[in-house]
CSV table of C-alpha atoms and ligand atoms in Angstrom, one decimal:
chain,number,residue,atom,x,y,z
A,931,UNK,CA,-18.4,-4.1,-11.0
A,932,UNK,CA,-15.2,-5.4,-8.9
A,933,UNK,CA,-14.2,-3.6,-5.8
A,934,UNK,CA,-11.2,-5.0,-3.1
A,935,UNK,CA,-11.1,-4.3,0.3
A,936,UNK,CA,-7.8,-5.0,1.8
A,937,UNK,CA,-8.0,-5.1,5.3
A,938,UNK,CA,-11.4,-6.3,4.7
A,939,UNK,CA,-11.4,-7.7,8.3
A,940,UNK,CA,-11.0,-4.7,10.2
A,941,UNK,CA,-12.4,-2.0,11.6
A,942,UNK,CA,-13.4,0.5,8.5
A,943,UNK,CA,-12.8,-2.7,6.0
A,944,UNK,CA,-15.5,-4.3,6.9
A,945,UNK,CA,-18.0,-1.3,7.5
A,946,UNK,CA,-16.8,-0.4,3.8
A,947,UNK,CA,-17.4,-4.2,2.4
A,948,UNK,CA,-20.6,-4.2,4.0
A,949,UNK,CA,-21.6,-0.8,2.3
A,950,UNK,CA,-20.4,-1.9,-0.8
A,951,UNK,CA,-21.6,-5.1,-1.5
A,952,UNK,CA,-24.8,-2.5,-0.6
A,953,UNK,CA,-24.4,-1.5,-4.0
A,954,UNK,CA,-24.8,-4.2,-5.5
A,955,UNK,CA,-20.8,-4.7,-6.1
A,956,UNK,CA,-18.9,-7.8,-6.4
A,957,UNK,CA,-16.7,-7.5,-3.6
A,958,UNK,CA,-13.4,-9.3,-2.5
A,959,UNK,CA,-11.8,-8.9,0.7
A,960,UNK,CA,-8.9,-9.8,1.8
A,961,UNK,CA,-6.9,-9.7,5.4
A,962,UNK,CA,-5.2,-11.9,7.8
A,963,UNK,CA,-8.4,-12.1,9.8
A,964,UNK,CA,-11.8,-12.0,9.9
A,965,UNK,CA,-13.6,-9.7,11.0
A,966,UNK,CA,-14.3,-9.9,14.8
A,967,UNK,CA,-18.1,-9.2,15.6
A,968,UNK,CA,-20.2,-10.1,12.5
A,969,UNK,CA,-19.5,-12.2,9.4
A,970,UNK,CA,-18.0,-10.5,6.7
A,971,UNK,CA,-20.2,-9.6,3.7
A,972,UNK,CA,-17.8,-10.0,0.8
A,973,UNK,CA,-18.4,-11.8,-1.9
A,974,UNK,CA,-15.4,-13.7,-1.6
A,975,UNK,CA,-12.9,-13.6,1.8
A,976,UNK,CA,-9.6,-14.3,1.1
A,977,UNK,CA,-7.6,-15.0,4.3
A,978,UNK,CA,-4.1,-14.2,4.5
A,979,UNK,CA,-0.7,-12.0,4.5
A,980,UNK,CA,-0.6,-8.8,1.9
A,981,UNK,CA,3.2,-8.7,3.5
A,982,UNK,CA,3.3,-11.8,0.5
A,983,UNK,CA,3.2,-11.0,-2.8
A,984,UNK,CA,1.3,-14.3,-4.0
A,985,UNK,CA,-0.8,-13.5,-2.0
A,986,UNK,CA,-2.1,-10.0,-2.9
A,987,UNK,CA,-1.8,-11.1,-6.7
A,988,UNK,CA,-4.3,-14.1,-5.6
A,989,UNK,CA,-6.8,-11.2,-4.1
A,990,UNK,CA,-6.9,-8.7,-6.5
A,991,UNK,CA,-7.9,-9.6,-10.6
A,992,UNK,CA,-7.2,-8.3,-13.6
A,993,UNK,CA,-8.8,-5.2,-14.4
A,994,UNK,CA,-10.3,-4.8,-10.5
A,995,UNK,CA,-12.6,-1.5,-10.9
A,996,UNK,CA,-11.7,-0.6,-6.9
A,997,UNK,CA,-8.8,-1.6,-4.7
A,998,UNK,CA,-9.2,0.1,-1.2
A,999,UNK,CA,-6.2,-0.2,0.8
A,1000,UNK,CA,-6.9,0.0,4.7
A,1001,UNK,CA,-4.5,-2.6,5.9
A,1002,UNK,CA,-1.8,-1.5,8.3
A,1003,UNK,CA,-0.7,-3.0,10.9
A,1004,UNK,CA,-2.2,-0.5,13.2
A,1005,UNK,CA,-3.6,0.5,16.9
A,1006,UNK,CA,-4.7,3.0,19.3
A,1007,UNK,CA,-2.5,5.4,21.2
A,1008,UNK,CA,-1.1,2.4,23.7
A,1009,UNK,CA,0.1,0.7,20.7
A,1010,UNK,CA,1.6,3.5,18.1
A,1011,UNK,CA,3.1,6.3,20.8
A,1012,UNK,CA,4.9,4.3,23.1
A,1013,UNK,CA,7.5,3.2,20.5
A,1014,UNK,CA,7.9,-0.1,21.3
A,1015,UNK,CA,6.6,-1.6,18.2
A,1016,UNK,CA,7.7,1.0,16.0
A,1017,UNK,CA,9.9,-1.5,13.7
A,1018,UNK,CA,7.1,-4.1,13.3
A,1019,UNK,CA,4.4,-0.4,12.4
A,1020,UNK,CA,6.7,0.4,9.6
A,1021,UNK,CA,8.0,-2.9,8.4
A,1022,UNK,CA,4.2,-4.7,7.9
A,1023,UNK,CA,3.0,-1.9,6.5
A,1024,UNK,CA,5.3,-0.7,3.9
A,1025,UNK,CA,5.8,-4.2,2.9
A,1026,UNK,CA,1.8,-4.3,2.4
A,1027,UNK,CA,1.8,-1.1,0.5
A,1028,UNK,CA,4.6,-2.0,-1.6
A,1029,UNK,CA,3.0,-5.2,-2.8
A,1030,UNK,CA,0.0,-3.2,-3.4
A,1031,UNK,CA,1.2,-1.1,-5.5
A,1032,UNK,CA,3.1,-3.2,-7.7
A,1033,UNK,CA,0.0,-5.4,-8.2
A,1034,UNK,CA,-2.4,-2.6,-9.1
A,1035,UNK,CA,-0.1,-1.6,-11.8
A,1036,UNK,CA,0.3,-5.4,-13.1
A,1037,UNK,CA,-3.6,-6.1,-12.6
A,1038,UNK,CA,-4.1,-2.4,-14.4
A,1039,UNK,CA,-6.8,-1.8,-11.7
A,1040,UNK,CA,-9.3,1.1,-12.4
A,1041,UNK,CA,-8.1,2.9,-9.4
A,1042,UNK,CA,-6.9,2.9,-5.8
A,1043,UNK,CA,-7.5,4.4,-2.8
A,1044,UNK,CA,-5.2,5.0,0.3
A,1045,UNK,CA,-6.3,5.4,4.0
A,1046,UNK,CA,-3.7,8.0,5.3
A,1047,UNK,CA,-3.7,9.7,8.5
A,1048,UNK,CA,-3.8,12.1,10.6
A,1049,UNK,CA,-0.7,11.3,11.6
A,1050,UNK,CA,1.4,12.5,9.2
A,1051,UNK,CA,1.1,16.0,9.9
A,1052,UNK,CA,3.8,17.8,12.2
A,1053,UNK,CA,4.5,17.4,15.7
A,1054,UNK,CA,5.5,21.2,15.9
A,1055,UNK,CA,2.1,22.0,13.8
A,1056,UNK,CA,0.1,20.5,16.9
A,1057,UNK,CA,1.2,21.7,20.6
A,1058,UNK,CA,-1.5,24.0,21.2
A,1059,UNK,CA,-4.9,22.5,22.3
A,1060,UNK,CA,-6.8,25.0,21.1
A,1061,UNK,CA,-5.2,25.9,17.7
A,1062,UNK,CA,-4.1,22.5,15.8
A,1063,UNK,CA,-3.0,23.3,12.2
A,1064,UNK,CA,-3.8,20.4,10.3
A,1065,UNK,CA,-4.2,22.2,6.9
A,1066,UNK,CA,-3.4,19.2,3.9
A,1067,UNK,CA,-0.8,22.0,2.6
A,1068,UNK,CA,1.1,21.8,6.3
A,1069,UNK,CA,2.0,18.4,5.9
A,1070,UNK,CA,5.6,19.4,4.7
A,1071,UNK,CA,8.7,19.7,5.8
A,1072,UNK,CA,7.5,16.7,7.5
A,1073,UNK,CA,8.0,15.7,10.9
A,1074,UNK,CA,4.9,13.6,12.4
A,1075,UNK,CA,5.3,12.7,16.4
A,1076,UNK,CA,5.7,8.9,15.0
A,1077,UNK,CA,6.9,6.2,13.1
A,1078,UNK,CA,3.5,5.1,12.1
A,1079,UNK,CA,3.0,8.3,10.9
A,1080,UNK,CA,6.3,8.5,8.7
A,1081,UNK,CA,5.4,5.0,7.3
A,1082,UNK,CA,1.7,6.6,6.4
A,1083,UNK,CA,3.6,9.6,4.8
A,1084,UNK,CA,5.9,7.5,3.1
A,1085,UNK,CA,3.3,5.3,1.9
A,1086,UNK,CA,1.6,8.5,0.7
A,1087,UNK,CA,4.5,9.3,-1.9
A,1088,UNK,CA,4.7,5.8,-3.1
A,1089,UNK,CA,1.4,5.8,-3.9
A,1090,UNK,CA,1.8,9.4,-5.4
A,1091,UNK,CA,4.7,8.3,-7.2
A,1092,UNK,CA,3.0,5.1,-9.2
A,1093,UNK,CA,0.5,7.8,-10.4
A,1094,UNK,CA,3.1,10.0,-11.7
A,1095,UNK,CA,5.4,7.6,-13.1
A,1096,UNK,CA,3.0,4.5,-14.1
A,1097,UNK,CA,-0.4,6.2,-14.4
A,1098,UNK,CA,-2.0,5.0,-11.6
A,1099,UNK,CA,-5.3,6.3,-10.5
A,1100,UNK,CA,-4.6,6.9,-7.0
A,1101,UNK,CA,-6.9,8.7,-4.3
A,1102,UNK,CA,-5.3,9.3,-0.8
A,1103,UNK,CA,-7.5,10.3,1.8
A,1104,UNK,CA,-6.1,11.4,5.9
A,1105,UNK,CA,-8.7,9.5,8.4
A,1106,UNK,CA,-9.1,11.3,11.3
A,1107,UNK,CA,-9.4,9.2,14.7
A,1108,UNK,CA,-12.8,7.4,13.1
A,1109,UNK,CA,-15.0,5.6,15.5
A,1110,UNK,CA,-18.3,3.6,15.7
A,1111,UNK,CA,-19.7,0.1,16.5
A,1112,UNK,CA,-17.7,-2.8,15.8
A,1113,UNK,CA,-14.6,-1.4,16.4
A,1114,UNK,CA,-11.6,-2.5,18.8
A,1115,UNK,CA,-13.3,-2.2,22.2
A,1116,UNK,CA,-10.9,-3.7,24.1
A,1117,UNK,CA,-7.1,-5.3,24.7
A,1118,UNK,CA,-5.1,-2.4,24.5
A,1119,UNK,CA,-5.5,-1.6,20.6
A,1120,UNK,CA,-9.2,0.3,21.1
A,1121,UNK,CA,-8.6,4.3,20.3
A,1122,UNK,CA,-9.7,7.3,22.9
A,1123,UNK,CA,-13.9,6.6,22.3
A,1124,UNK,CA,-14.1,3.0,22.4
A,1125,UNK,CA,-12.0,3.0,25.6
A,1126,UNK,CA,-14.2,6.0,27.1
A,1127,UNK,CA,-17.4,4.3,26.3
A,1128,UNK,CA,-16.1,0.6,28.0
A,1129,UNK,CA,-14.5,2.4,30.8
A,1130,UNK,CA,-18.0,4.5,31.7
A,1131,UNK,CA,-20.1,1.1,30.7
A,1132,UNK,CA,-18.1,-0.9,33.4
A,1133,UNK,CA,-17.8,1.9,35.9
A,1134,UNK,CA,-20.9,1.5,38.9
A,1135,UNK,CA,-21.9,4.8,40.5
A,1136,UNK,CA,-19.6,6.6,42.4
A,1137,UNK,CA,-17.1,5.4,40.7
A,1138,UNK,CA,-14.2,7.1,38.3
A,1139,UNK,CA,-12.5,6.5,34.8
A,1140,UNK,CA,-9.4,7.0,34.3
A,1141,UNK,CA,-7.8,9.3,31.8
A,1142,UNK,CA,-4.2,9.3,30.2
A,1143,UNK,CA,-2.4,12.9,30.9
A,1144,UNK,CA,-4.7,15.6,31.8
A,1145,UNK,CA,-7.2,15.4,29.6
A,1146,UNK,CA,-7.3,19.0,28.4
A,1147,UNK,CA,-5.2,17.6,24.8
A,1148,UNK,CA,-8.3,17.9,22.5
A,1149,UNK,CA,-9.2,15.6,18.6
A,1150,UNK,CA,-12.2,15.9,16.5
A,1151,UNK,CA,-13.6,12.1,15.6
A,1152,UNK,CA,-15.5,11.1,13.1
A,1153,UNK,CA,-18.7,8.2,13.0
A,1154,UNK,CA,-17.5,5.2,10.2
A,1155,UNK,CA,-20.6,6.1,8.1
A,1156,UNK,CA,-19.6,9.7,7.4
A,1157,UNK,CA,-15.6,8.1,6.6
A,1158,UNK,CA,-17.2,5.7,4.6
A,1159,UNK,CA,-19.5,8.3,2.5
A,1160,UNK,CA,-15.9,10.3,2.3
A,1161,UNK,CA,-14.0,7.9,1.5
A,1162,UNK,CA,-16.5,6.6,-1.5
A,1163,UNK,CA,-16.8,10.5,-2.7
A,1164,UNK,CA,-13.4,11.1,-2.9
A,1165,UNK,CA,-12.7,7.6,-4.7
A,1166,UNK,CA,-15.0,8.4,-7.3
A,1167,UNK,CA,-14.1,11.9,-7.9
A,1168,UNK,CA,-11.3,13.5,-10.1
A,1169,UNK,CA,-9.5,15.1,-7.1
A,1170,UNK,CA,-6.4,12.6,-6.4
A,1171,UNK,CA,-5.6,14.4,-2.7
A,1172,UNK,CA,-4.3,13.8,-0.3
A,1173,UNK,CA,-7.0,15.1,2.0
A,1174,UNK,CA,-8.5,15.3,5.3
A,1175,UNK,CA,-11.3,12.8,5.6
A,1176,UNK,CA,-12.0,13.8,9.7
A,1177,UNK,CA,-14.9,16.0,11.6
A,1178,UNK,CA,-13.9,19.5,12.6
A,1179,UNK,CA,-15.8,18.9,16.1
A,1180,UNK,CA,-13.0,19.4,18.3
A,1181,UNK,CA,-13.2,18.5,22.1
A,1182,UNK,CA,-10.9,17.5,24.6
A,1183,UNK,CA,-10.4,13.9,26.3
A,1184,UNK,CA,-12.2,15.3,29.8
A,1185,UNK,CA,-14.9,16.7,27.3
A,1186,UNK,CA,-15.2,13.6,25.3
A,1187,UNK,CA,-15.6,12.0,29.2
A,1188,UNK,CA,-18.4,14.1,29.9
A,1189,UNK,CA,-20.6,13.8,26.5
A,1190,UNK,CA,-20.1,9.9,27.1
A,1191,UNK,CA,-21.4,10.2,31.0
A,1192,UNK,CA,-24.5,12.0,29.8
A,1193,UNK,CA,-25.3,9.7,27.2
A,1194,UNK,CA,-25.1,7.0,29.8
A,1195,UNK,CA,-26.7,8.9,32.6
A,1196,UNK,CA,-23.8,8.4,35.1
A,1197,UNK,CA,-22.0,10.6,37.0
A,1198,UNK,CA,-18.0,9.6,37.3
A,1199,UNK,CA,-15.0,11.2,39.1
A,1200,UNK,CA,-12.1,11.6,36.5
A,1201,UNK,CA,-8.8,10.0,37.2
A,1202,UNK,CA,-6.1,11.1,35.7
A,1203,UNK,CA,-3.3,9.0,35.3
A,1204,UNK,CA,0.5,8.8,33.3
A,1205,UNK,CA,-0.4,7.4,30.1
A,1206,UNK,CA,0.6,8.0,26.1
A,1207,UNK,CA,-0.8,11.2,25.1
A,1208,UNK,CA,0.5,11.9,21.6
A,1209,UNK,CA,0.2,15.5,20.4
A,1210,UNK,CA,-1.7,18.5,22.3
A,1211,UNK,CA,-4.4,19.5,19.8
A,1212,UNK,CA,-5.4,17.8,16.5
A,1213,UNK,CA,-8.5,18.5,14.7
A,1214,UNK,CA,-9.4,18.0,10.8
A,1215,UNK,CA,-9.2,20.5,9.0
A,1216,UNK,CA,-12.4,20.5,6.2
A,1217,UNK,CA,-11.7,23.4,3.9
A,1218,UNK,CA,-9.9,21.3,0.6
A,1219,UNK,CA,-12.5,18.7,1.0
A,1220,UNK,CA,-15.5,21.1,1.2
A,1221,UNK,CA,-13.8,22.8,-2.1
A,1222,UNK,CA,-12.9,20.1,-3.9
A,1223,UNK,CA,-16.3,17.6,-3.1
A,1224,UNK,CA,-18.6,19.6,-2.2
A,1225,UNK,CA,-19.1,17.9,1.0
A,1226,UNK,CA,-17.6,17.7,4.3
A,1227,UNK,CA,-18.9,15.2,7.2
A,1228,UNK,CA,-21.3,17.0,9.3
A,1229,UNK,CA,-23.0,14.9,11.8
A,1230,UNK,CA,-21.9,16.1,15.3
A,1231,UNK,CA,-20.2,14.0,18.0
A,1232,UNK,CA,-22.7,13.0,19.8
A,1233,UNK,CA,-25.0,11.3,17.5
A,1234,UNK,CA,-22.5,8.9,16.4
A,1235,UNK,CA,-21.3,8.4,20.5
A,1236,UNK,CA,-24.8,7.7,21.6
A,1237,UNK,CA,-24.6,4.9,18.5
A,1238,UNK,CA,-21.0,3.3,19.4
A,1239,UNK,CA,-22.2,3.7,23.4
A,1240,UNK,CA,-25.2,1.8,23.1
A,1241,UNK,CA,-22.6,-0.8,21.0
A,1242,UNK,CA,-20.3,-1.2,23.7
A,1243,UNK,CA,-22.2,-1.3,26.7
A,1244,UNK,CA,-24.1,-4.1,25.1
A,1245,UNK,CA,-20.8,-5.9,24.7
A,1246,UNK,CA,-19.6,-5.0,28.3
A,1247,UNK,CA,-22.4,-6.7,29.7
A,1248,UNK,CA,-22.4,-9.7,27.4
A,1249,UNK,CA,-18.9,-10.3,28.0
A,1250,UNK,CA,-19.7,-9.8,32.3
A,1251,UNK,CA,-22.7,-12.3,31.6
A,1252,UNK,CA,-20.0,-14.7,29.8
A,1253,UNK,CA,-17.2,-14.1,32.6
A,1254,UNK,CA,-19.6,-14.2,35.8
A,1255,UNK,CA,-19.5,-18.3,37.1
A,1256,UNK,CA,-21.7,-17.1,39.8
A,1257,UNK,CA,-24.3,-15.2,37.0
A,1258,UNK,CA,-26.3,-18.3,37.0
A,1259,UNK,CA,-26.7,-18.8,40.7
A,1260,UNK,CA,-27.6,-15.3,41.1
A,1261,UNK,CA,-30.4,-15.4,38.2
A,1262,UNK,CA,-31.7,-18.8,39.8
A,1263,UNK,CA,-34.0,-18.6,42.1
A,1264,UNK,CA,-32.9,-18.2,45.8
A,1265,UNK,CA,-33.6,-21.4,48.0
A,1266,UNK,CA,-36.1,-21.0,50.2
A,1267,UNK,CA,-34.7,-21.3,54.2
A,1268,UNK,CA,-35.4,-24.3,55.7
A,1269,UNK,CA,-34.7,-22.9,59.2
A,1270,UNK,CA,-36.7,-19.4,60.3
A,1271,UNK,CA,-33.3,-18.6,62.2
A,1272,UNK,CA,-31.2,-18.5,59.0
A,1273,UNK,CA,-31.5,-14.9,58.3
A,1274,UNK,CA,-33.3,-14.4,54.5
A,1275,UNK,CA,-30.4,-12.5,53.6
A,1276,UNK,CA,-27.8,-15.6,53.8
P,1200,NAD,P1,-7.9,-2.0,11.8
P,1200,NAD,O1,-6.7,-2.3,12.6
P,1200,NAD,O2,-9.2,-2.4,12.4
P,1200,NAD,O3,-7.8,-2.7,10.3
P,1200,NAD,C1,-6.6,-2.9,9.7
P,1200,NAD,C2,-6.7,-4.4,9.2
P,1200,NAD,O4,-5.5,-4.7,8.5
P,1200,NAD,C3,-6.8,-5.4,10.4
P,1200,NAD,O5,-7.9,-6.2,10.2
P,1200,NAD,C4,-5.5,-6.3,10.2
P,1200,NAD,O6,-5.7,-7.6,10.5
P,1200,NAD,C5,-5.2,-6.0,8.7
P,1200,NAD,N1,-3.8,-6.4,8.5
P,1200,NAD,C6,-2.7,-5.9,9.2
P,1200,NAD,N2,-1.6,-6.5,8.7
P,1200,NAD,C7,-2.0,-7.3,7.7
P,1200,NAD,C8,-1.3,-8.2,6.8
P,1200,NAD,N3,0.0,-8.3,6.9
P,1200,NAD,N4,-2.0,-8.9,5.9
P,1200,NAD,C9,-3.4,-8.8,5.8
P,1200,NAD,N5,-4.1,-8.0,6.6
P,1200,NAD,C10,-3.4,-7.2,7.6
P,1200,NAD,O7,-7.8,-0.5,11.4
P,1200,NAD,P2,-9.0,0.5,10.9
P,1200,NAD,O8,-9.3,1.4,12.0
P,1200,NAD,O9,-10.0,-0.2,10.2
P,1200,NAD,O10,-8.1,1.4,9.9
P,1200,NAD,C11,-8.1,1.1,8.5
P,1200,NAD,C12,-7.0,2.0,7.9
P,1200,NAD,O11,-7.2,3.4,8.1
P,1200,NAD,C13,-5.6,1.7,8.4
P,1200,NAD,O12,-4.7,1.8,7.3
P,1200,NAD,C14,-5.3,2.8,9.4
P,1200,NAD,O13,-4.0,3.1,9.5
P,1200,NAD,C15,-6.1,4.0,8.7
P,1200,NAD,N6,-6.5,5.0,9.7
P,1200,NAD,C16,-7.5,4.7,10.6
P,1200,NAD,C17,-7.9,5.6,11.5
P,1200,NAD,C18,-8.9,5.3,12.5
P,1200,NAD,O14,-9.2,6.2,13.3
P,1200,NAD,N7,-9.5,4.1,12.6
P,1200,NAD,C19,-7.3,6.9,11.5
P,1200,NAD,C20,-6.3,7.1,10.6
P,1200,NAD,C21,-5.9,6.2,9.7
């Protein structure tokens, strides 16, 4: 059994390749990276660009059984909402879903899968904190809050068009803000959890984290291995989507402050500061896939925060031990004064 990862080196890829090579799968990978924290598991890593159409026919055989398209050229809220880089979002990754496409229906792979978003779903459909409506059904008329999102809807009807027109088994499933160890933690790129957890890891006591806006717009995240065990139900099943693949534990940035303080036993003052918000309220909602799968994630927040926490403050303080010249000195031990006047605390 065949299965391709594309975006094999990123966040979700290579959680996925890692759980599928699991099952005992052939798998090949592909992406112009690898992946940044542990070696990647696939069978065989193909580095390079899916915006080149060599190249994705070099990655994925005749006959593939799985082809799981996750690569995008992608980011957190600092990266997709302030629209500076909104030409480069939707030129990389409709070329990479364009090539895709056309090579799944020359390699007449089994089936695909397509790792739409949340993103998609109306601007006008999310101002209220409290009362998102992210229903599947809501999606049109379409008018998400950003480019990336109309690239991901876009890509979404390309992908629903070579199953209607070419017979394509296509499966296209929304991820909803996913989060969990060995994802971005830091640069810029890292989404709302990963930059909570660093930002409470590095803070001392008495200190404060800052927030973007004020913290009252609320999003439901999900842990990797429930988007993982989503996105391998769906892909298997007979319902083509699209579908929310997202937790319906909804809590607000100051909220999603405070679970990650307890976990780390610190108590922080909140700054908030001007930052890119995107919309008020978004939450998945998990009625289509509880109806159509049987199955909708389930573990709650804090579970997979205490996981992705212990993750990053490991990595805070590994990357302090690797940036502190005076670490060493510190850890050595102190010379012993060769004066009694020289006070012992010199
Ligand atoms: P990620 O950025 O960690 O992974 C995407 C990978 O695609 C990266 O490793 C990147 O190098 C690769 N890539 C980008 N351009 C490429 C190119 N031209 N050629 C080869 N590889 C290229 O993102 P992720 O969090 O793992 O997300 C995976 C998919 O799920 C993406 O399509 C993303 O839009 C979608 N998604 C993710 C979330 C989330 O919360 N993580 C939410 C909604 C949708």
């Amino acid at each position: 059994m065949t299965s391709v990862v594309l975006g094999a080196g990123g966040f979700i890829g290579s959680h996925l390749v890692t759980r599928l090579t699991g099952e005992g799968r052939a798998v090949h990978g592909a992406d112009l990276k690898h992946p940044e924290f542990s070696p990647s598991r696939a069978t065989q890593f193909h580095q390079g660009d899916l915006r080149d159409l060599e190249f994705v026919r070099s990655v994925i055989p005749e006959g593939a059984e799985e082809v799981y398209q996750l690569a995008a050229d992608m980011g957190g809220a600092g990266y997709i909402f302030t629209g500076d880089n909104d030409a480069d979002i939707m030129h990389n990754s409709a070329m990479i879903n364009l090539n895709v496409l056309q090579v799944c229906q020359e390699r007449r792979v089994g089936r695909v899968f397509y790792s739409s978003s949340a993103c998609i779903y109306p601007g006008s459909n999310q101002t209220e904190a409290l009362t998102p409506n992210l229903e599947e059904a809501s999606a049109y008329p379409a008018e998400p809050d950003s480019d990336y999102g109309w690239e991901k809807l876009f890509s979404e009807r390309m992908f629903q068009a070579y199953a209607r027109n070419y017979g394509l088994v296509a499966r296209i499933g929304r991820y909803h803000n996913v989060f969990g160890p060995e994802g971005t933690w830091t640069g810029g790129r890292e989404k709302a959890p990963a930059a909570i957890c660093r930002k409470v890891a590095e803070a001392s006591a008495g200190g404060s984290v800052e927030v973007w806006g004020d913290g009252e717009q609320t999003r439901s995240f999900l842990y990797i291995d429930e988007c993982l065990e989503g996105t391998l139900r769906l892909m298997r099943s007979d319902f083509a989507g699209p579908v929310n693949i997202g937790s319906e534990e909804m809590v607000s940035i100051n909220g999603l402050v405070e679970r990650v303080m307890q976990i780390a036993g610190k108590s922080l003052d909140l700054h908030h500061v001007e930052g890119p918000v995107g919309v008020r309220g978004r939450r998945s909602d998990n009625r289509l896939i509880h109806e159509r799968l049987a199955w909708a994630p389930s573990w709650p927040l804090k579970k997979g925060l205490s996981l992705t926490y212990e993750w990053i403050a490991d990595q805070v303080a590994r990357s302090a031990d690797t940036k502190s010249p005076s670490r060493s000195v510190l850890s050595a031990p102190l010379p012993t004064p060769t004066s009694p006047s020289l006070p012992r605390s010199a």
